[in-house]
Amino acid sequence: MQRKALTSHRIAVENIRRKPFRSFSLILLVLLFTGALMVGTLTSVSLHRGVTSLTNRLGADLIVAPHGYKGTVKGVLLTGKPSDVYMPPDSLSKLKRFDFIDTASPQLYITTMKASCCSYPVQLIGFDEETDFIVKPWLEQVYHGRLAEDEVIIGDKVPSAVGEEVRYLGKTMRIVGKLERTGIGFDACVFMDMDTARELALSSQRLKMSYDAEKHDLVSIIMVKLKPGTDAEKAARTITEELKEDKMYGFNSKSFAGPIAANLRILSGYIKFTLVLLWVVAAIVLAMIFSVIVNERKKEMNILRVIGATRGKLLGLILREAAIISAFGAVLGVGVGGFISFIVLPKMSEVLSIPYLIPEWGSLLLYAGACLLIGVLTGPVASLYAGVKVARRDAYTSTRGM
């Protein structure tokens, strides 16, 4: 049995070698299908994980920001795009008039530049450890206690490691923690205590030219948790209307996270439908090509049938050849698809401000294995009809065909 199997394998390999251009075309077709399957699967999964991460991390009911800066805040939260945002003086105290607010916690955004003052351009975020309910629970996964004046915690995309010293706006800071990847803007940010952030902000020349730098109540946005039973949309309108003269704008945090999630769910559905359609088309095209190939090799098949090859052996020969071609194409397709998913798509998500979180290695290997298996099986499934058709011929019919 092993000798027969080996002979069939050699015959299949020799058939592939005899027609390199045809074999390359088949491999390319399987490569394109498997690569698209890999990209589509990882895109769908990564978008879903990114939206889930955004929803979980953005635990505020409302966000209060300077009027006209909703898009800027969105860029920081979704992609970590460096931005300077400053609210009018005493903004935090002006929210005390609203009895529907349970907790209000300020954050300060500072943009560094690539210069002698800074190790690299990055978005700094200062948060109030006394009132924070957004950032601190997340940071506590990697660091316990209160951040000192010269300590920072960095996101996954920041090119530094725990224990290193970095320099921001002329101040040397020590990294005491690095967060796990979230797929949103926090991955590219550096977190520090609010007092430290204000000290750095007041040393910025850009801030001195655009803001009263003597004020020590610098705030970029205010995260708001509402009391139970409060309507978020109504509360946002109330804040916007009553603080209109102060150019303060309140908006429901779900007003940009919700539509993004809905749109990405629709996109994910389209991707899944397209992948199923793509598999059907690929299988049909491969089936047609294998039918043509088998028909061209009718004489060869007839000879094998006459000299004693069984129907099962002929069918196995065709399926084996299809499997070898599919295996080459599937392996290359998974590699190309993985490269695109890791290198190209994350860059696109940053440009489009879309949360994108690639699965962990364990899940990633499972998805890659599933795509590889589907790619390898596509060829044999597509060639099954042609193989069965050849195997049904008896020795007498094969002799007449010669």
Short mmCIF file of N, CA, C and O in Angstrom, two decimals, residues 26 29 281-295 382-383 385-386:
data_model
loop_
_atom_site.label_atom_id
_atom_site.label_comp_id
_atom_site.label_asym_id
_atom_site.label_seq_id
_atom_site.Cartn_x
_atom_site.Cartn_y
_atom_site.Cartn_z
N LEU A 26 -2.98 27.68 -11.22
CA LEU A 26 -3.86 27.10 -10.19
C LEU A 26 -3.42 27.50 -8.79
O LEU A 26 -4.24 27.83 -7.93
N LEU A 29 -4.41 31.04 -8.14
CA LEU A 29 -5.85 31.16 -7.85
C LEU A 29 -6.15 30.78 -6.41
O LEU A 29 -6.89 31.48 -5.70
N VAL A 281 -17.23 30.87 -5.97
CA VAL A 281 -16.67 31.23 -7.27
C VAL A 281 -15.35 30.51 -7.50
O VAL A 281 -15.10 29.95 -8.58
N ALA A 282 -14.48 30.50 -6.47
CA ALA A 282 -13.19 29.83 -6.60
C ALA A 282 -13.36 28.34 -6.86
O ALA A 282 -12.66 27.76 -7.70
N ALA A 283 -14.30 27.71 -6.16
CA ALA A 283 -14.54 26.28 -6.34
C ALA A 283 -15.05 25.99 -7.75
O ALA A 283 -14.63 25.01 -8.39
N ILE A 284 -15.96 26.83 -8.25
CA ILE A 284 -16.49 26.63 -9.61
C ILE A 284 -15.41 26.79 -10.65
O ILE A 284 -15.29 25.98 -11.58
N VAL A 285 -14.59 27.85 -10.52
CA VAL A 285 -13.51 28.08 -11.48
C VAL A 285 -12.51 26.93 -11.45
O VAL A 285 -12.08 26.43 -12.51
N LEU A 286 -12.13 26.49 -10.27
CA LEU A 286 -11.19 25.37 -10.16
C LEU A 286 -11.79 24.09 -10.75
O LEU A 286 -11.08 23.30 -11.41
N ALA A 287 -13.09 23.86 -10.51
CA ALA A 287 -13.74 22.67 -11.06
C ALA A 287 -13.71 22.69 -12.58
O ALA A 287 -13.45 21.65 -13.22
N MET A 288 -13.94 23.86 -13.17
CA MET A 288 -13.91 23.98 -14.63
C MET A 288 -12.49 23.72 -15.16
O MET A 288 -12.31 23.02 -16.16
N ILE A 289 -11.50 24.29 -14.46
CA ILE A 289 -10.12 24.11 -14.91
C ILE A 289 -9.70 22.65 -14.80
O ILE A 289 -9.07 22.09 -15.72
N PHE A 290 -10.04 22.00 -13.69
CA PHE A 290 -9.66 20.59 -13.53
C PHE A 290 -10.38 19.71 -14.54
O PHE A 290 -9.82 18.70 -15.01
N SER A 291 -11.60 20.05 -14.91
CA SER A 291 -12.32 19.29 -15.93
C SER A 291 -11.59 19.38 -17.27
O SER A 291 -11.45 18.38 -17.98
N VAL A 292 -11.13 20.58 -17.59
CA VAL A 292 -10.36 20.76 -18.83
C VAL A 292 -9.06 19.98 -18.77
O VAL A 292 -8.66 19.33 -19.75
N ILE A 293 -8.37 20.04 -17.63
CA ILE A 293 -7.10 19.34 -17.49
C ILE A 293 -7.28 17.83 -17.64
O ILE A 293 -6.52 17.16 -18.35
N VAL A 294 -8.29 17.30 -16.97
CA VAL A 294 -8.55 15.86 -17.04
C VAL A 294 -8.91 15.45 -18.47
O VAL A 294 -8.48 14.39 -18.96
N ASN A 295 -9.68 16.28 -19.14
CA ASN A 295 -10.06 15.98 -20.52
C ASN A 295 -8.83 15.97 -21.44
O ASN A 295 -8.73 15.15 -22.36
N ALA A 382 -13.06 20.79 -5.57
CA ALA A 382 -13.36 21.27 -6.92
C ALA A 382 -13.06 20.22 -7.98
O ALA A 382 -13.72 20.18 -9.03
N SER A 383 -12.06 19.39 -7.73
CA SER A 383 -11.67 18.38 -8.73
C SER A 383 -12.44 17.07 -8.58
O SER A 383 -12.24 16.14 -9.37
N TYR A 385 -15.58 16.20 -9.06
CA TYR A 385 -16.47 15.84 -10.17
C TYR A 385 -15.69 15.26 -11.34
O TYR A 385 -16.04 14.21 -11.90
N ALA A 386 -14.60 15.95 -11.72
CA ALA A 386 -13.78 15.47 -12.83
C ALA A 386 -13.17 14.11 -12.50
O ALA A 386 -13.08 13.22 -13.37
#
